[in-house]
Coordinates of C-alpha atoms in Angstrom, one line a residue:
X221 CA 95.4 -31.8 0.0
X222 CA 94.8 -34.3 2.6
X223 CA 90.9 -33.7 3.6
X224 CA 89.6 -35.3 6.9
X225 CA 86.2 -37.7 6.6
X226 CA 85.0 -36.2 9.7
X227 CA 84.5 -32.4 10.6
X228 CA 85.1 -30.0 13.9
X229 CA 80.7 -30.6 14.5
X230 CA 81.3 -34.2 14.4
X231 CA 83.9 -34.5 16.1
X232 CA 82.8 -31.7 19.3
X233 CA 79.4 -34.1 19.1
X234 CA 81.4 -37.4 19.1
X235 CA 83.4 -36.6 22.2
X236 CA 80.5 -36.1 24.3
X237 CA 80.3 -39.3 24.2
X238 CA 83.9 -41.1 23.8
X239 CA 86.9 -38.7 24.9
X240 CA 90.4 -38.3 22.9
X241 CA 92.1 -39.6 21.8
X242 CA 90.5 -42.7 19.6
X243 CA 91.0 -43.9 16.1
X244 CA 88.2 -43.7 14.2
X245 CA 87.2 -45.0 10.9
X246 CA 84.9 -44.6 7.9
X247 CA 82.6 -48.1 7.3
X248 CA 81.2 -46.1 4.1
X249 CA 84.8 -45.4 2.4
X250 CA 86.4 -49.0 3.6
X251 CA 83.5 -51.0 1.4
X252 CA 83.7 -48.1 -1.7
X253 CA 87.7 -49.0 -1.9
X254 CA 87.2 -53.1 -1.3
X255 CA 84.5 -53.1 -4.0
X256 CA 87.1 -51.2 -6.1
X257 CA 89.8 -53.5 -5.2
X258 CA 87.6 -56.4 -6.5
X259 CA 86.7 -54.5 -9.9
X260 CA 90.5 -54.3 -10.5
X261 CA 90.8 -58.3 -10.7
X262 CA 87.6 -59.2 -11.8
X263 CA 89.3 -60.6 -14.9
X264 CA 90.8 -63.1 -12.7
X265 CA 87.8 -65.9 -11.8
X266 CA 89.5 -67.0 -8.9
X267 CA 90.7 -64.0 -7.4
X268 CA 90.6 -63.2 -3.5
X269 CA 91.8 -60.6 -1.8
X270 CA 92.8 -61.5 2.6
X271 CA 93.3 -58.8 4.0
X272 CA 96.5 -58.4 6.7
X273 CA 94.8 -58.3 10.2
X274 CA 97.8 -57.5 11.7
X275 CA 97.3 -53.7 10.0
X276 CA 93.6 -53.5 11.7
X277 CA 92.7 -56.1 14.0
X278 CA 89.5 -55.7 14.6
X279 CA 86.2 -57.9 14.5
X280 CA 84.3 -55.1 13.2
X281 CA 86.3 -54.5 10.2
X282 CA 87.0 -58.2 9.7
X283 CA 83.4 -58.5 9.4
X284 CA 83.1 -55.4 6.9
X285 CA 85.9 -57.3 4.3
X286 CA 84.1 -60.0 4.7
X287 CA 80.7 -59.0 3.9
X288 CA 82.8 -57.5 0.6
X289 CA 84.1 -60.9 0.1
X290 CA 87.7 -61.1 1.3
X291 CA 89.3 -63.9 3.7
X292 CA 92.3 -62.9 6.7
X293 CA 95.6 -63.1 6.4
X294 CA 96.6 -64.2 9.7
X295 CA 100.1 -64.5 10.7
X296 CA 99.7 -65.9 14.6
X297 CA 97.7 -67.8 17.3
X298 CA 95.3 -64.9 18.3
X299 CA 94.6 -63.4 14.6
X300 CA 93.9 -66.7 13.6
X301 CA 91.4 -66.9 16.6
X302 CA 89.6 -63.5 15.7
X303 CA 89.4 -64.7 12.2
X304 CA 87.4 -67.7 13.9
X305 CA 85.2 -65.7 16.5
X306 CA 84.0 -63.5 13.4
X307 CA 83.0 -67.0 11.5
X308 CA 86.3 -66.6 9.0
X309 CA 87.4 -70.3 8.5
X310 CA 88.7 -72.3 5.9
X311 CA 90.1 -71.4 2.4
X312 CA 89.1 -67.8 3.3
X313 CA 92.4 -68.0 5.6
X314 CA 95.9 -67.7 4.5
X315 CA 98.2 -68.4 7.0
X316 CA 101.3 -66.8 6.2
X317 CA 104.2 -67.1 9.5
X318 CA 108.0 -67.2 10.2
X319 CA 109.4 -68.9 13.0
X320 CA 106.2 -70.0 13.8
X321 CA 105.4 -72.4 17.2
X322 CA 104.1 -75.8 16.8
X323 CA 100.8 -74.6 18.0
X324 CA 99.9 -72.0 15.2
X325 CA 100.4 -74.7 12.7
X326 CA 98.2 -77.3 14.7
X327 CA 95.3 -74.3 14.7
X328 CA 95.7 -73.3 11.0
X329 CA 95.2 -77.1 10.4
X330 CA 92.2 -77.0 13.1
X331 CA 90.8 -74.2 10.7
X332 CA 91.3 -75.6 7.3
X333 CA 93.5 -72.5 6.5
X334 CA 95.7 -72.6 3.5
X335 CA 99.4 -72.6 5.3
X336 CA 102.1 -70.7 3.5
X337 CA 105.5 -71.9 4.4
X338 CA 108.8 -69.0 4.8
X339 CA 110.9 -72.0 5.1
X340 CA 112.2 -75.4 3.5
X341 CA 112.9 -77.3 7.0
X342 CA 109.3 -76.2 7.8
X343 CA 108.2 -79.0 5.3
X344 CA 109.4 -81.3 7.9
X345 CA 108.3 -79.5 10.7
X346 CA 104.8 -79.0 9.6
X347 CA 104.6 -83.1 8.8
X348 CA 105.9 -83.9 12.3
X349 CA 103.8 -81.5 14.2
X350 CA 100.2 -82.1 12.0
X351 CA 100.6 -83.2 8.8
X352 CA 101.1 -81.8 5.5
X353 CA 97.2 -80.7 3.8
X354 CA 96.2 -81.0 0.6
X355 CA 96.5 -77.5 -0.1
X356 CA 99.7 -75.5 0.9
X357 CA 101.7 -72.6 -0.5
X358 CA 105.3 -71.8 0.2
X359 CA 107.1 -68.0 0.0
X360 CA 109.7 -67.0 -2.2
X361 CA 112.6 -64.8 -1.8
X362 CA 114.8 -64.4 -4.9
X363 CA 117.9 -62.5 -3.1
X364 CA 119.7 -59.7 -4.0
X365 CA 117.5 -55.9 -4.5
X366 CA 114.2 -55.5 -6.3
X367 CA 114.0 -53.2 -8.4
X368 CA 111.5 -51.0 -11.3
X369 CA 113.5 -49.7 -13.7
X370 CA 116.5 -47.8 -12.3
X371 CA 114.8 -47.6 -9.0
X372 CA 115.7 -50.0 -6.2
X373 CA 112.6 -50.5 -4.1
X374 CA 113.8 -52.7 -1.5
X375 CA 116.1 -55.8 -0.6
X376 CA 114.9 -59.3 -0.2
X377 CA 118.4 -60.1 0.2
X378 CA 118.4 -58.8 3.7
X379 CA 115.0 -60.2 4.4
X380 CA 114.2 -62.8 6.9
X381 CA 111.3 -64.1 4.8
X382 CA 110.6 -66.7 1.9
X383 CA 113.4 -69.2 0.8
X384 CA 115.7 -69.2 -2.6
X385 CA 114.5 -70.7 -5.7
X386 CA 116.7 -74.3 -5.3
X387 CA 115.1 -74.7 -2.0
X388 CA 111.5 -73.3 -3.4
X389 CA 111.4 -76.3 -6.1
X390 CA 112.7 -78.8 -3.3
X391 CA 110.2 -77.8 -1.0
X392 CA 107.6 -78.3 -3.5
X393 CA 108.9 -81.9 -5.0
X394 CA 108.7 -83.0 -0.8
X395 CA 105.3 -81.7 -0.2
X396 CA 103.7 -83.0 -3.6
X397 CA 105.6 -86.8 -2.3
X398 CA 103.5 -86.3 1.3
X399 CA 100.2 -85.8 -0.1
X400 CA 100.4 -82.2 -1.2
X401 CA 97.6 -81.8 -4.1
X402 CA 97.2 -78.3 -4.8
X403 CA 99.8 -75.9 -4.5
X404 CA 100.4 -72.0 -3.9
X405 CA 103.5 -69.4 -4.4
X406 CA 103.8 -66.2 -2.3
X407 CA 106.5 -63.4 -2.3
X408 CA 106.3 -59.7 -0.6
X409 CA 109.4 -58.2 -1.9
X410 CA 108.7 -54.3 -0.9
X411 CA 106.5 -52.5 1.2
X412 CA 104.5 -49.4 1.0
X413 CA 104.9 -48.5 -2.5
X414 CA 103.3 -45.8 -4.1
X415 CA 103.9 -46.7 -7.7
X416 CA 101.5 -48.8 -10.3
X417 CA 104.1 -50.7 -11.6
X418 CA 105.2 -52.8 -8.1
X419 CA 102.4 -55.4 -8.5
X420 CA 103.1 -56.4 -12.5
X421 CA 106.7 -56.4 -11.9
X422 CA 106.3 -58.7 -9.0
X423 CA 103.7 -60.4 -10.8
X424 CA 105.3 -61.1 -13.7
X425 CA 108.5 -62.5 -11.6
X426 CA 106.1 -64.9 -9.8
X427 CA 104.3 -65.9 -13.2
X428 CA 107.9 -67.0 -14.6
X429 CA 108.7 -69.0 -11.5
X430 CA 105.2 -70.6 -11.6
X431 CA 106.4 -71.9 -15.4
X432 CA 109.8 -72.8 -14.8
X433 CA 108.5 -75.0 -11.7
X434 CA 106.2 -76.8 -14.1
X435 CA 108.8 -77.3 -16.5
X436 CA 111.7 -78.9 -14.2
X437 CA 109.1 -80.5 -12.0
X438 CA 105.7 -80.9 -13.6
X439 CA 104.2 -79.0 -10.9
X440 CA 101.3 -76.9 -11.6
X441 CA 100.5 -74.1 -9.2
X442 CA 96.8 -73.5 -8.0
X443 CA 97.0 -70.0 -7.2
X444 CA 99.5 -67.0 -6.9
X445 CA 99.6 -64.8 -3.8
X446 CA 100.9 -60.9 -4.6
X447 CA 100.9 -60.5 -0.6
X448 CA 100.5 -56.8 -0.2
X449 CA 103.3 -53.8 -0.8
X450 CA 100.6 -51.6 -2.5
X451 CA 100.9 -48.5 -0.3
X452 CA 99.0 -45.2 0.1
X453 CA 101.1 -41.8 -0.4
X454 CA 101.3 -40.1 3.2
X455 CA 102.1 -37.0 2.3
X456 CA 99.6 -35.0 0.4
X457 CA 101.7 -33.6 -2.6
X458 CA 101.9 -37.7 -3.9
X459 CA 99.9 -39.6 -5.8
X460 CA 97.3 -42.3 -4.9
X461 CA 98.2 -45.6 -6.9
X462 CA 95.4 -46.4 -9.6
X463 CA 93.9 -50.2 -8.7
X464 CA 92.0 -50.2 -11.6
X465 CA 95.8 -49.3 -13.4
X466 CA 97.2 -52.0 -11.1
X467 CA 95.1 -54.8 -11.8
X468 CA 95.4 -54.2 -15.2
X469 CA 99.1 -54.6 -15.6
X470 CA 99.2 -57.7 -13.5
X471 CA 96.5 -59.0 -16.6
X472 CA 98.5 -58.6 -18.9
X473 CA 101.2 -60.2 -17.5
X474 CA 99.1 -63.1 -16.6
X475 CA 98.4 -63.1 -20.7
X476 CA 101.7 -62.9 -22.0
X477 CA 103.2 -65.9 -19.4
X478 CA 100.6 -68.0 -17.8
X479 CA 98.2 -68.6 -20.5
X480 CA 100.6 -69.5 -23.1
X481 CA 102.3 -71.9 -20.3
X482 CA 99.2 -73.8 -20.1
X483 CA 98.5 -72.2 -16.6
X484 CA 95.5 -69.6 -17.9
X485 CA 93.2 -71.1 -14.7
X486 CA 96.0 -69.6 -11.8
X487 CA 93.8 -67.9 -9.2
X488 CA 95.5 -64.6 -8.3
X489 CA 95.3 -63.6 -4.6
X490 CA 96.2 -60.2 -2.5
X491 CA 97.1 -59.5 1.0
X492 CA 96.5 -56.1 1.5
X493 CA 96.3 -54.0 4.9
X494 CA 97.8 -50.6 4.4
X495 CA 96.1 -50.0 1.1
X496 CA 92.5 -51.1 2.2
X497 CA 92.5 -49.6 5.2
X498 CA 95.0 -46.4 6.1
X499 CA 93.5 -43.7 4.7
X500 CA 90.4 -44.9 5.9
X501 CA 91.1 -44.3 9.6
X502 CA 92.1 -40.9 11.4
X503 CA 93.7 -40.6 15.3
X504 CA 91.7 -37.4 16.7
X505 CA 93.5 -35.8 19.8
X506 CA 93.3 -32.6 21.7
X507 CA 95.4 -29.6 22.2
X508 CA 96.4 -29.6 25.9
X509 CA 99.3 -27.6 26.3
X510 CA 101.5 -25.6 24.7
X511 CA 105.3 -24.8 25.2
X512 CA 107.3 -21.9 24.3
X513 CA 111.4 -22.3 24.7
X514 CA 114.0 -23.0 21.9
X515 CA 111.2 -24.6 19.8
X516 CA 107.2 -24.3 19.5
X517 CA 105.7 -27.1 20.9
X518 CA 101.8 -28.0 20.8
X519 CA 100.9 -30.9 23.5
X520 CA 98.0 -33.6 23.1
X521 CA 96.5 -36.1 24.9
X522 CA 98.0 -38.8 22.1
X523 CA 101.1 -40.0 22.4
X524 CA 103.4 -42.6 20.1
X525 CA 101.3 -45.4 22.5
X526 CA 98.2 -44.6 20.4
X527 CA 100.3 -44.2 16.7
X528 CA 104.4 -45.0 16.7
X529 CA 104.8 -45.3 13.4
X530 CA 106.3 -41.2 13.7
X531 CA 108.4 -42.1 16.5
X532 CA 109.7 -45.8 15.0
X533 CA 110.3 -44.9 11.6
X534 CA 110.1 -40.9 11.7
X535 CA 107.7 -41.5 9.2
X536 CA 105.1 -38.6 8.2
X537 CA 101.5 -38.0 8.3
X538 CA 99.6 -35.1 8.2
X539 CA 97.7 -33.1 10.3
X540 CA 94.5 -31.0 10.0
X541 CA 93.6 -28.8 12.8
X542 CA 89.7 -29.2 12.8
X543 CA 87.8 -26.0 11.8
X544 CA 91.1 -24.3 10.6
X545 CA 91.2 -25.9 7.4
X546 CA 91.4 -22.6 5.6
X547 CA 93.6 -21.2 7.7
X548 CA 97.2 -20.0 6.7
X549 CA 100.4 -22.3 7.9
X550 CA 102.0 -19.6 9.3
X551 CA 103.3 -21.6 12.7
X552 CA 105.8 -23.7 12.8
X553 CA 105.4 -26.9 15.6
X554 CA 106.7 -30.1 16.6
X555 CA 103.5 -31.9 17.9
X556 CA 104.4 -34.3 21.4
X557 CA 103.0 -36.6 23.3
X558 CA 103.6 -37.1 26.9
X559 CA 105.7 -40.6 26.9
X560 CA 109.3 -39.8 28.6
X561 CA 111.1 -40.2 25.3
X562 CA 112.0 -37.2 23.1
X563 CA 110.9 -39.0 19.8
X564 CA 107.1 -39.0 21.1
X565 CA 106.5 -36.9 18.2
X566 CA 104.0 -36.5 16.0
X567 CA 105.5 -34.3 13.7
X568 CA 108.4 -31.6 13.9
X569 CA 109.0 -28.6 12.3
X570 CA 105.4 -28.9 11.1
X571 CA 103.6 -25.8 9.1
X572 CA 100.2 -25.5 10.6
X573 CA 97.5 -22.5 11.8
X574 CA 97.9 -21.2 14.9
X575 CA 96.9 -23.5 17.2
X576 CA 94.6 -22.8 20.4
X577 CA 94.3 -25.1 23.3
X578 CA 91.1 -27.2 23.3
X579 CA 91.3 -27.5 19.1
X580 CA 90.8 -31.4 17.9
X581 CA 94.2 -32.3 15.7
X582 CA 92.8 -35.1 13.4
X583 CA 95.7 -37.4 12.0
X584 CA 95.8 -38.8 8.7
X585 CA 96.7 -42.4 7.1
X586 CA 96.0 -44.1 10.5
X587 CA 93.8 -47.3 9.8
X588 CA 96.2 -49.2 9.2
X589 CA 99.2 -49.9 11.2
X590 CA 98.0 -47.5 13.5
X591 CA 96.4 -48.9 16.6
X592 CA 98.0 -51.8 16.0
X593 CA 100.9 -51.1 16.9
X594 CA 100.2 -49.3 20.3
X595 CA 102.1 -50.5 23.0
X596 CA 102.0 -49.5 27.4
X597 CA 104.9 -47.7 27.7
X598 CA 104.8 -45.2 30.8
X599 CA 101.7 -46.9 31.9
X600 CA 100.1 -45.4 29.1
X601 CA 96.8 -47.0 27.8
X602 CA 95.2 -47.9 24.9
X603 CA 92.2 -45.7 23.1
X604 CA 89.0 -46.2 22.1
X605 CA 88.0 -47.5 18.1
X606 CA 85.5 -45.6 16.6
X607 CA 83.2 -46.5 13.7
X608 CA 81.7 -43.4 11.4
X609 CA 79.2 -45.7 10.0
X610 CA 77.4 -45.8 6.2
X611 CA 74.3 -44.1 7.7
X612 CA 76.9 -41.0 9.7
X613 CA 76.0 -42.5 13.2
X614 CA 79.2 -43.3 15.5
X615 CA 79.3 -46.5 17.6
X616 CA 82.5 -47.6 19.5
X617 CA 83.9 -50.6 17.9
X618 CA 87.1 -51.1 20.6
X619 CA 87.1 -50.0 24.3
X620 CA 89.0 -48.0 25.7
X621 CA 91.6 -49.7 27.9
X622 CA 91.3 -49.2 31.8
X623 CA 94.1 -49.0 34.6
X624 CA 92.2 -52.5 35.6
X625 CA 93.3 -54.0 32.1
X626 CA 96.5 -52.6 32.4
X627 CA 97.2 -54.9 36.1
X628 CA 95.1 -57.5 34.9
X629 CA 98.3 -59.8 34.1
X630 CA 99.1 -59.4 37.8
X631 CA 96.6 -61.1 39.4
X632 CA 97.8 -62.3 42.4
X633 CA 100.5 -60.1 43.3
X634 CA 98.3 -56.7 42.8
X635 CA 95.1 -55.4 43.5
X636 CA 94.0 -52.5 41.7

């Protein structure tokens, strides 16, 4: 079972202070799984893990990764600028983009981050807008499906991202002829996956492109980006992936075909979000109302603005009802929002304990791709982040928006 990092005494404490809803998250489990993450690849002397902003992006928990030694993956203007704010510069960016302006480039370059290119006509591009650096890295997308075994995991075919092998090597050859010294390969072939075996099968892909582009080109890759894809089971009756299990496959594919390539000194890198940070983070709401016609419904003051991924995808994630952790699942709900749209949802059909107005609904899997993906729909704003620190004291890490941020865009044509 799924058990929440905060309790009902917190949480009636905490909201004394800052109402629901807000996202909250645990400082003391966010370092424990970074320092585990590092353990896994400590075989690796180069290794480096830059963690997707775009899951969590926030200064506070930038500055947490960082003090736990991993860089940003940025993938625009502004989350390269909060990687800057929070003193993140340099190698310690990767700057990973599609379709990208002329003017993220220019700032990546401003910042010394390590550019990874989706595309071979963004060789030319990136020359004619700031120059090529010494160190660059370009994605790679094979085609086709991806598969473990029997078990098709996703389909690169379909995806926008990364460019085909032919074009791969010819992107490479280009960039090494304009100054290029040091070069990277990237791939992110699935997403969310809840097996051990994703990152050594990807791994092991990537190592055997790394030697084949050495052999028809004499090009010898720096450093090997695994991107992220390692996911986090959102329902409680899966299993957790093993890191430790994880980084030790991807070893032994290093072993059996980078070292005897000659390429034993490849720095392996990660770009996880949804792995460090979702299980880490909780949205807390309140029961407001509650509806009785041809279904059982349970209102709160959350909606899909403060978590869409229910109402997006349909995707799951479970719900405690604080204090009631004991008690039967004898009531079947569907969990709303108050956004005029029918799939403001939460969950449906859901087995929970009776329910009473004013109980706190914490739920799960939310630190990462949660808040950042809220939206204004309805007029609807924005909650507070919350920190539960190392030493169990609360601070507030985000604001809470405000009907005054919410018109601020229309200044001159509306006063609040």
């Amino acid at each position: 079972m799924k058990k929440p990092f905060v309790t009902k005494e917190q949480i009636e404490e905490i909201v004394k202070t800052y109402p629901t809803p807000f996202h909250i998250y645990d400082e003391k489990a966010i370092r424990e799984n970074a320092r585990k993450l590092k353990q896994a690849f400590s075989w690796n002397k180069g290794y480096k893990e830059y963690f997707a902003v775009k899951a969590t992006p926030n200064p506070t928990i930038l500055r947490i990764l960082n003090e736990e030694g991993c860089g940003t993956d940025c993938s625009s203007y502004t989350e390269l600028l909060m990687s800057k704010k929070v003193g993140i510069t340099g190698s310690n960016i990767m700057f990973s983009s599609n379709d990208t302006p002329a003017e993220e480039f220019k700032l990546a370059r401003e910042l010394g981050a390590t550019i990874n290119l989706d595309d071979y006509t963004h060789v030319k591009f990136l020359n004619d807008t700031c120059g090529i650096p010494e160190t660059i890295s370009c994605r790679y997308n094979p085609g086709g499906t991806f598969s473990i075994s029997t078990t098709i995991m996703d389909n690169p075919g379909d995806a926008k991202y990364g460019m085909p092998k032919d074009q791969l090597f010819k992107a490479y050859v280009e960039l090494k002829e304009l100054g290029a010294k040091k070069f990277g390969l990237h791939s992110f072939l699935a997403s969310n996956t809840v097996t051990n075996e994703y990152y050594p099968t990807l791994a092991k892909m990537l190592f055997q492109v790394a030697v084949e582009l050495k052999e028809q080109t004499g090009i010898e890759l720096s450093f090997i980006n695994l991107s992220g894809g390692v996911g986090i089971p959102y329902t409680p009756d899966k299993e957790p992936n093993d890191i430790l299990a994880i980084g030790e496959g991807v070893r032994k594919a290093f072993e059996e075909v980078l070292v005897p390539a000659g390429l034993g000194d490849v720095s392996i890198y990660t770009e996880l979000g949804r792995f460090m940070l979702a299980p880490y983070g909780h949205l807390v709401t309140k029961a407001i109302h509650e509806k009785h016609i041809h279904k059982e419904y349970i209102g709160v003051d959350a909606c899909a603005v403060n978590l869409m991924r229910p109402a997006m995808y349909g995707a799951y994630h479970h719900i405690t009802v604080l204090g009631k952790e004991n008690d039967p699942c004898d009531h079947t709900y569907d969990i709303t929002g108050s956004l005029c749209e029918n799939n403001d949802k939460f969950a449906i059909d859901r087995q929970l304990p009776k329910i009473d107005m004013g109980d706190y609904l914490v739920i799960h899997d939310t630190g990462a791709h949660g808040f950042a993906m809220g939206y204004n729909y309805n007029g609807k704003l924005k909650s507070a982040e919350l920190l539960l620190c190392e030493d169990k004291s609360v601070k507030m890490i985000r604001r809470a928006e405000t009907p005054e941020d919410y018109f601020a865009t229309l200044d001159g044509y509306w006063e609040v």
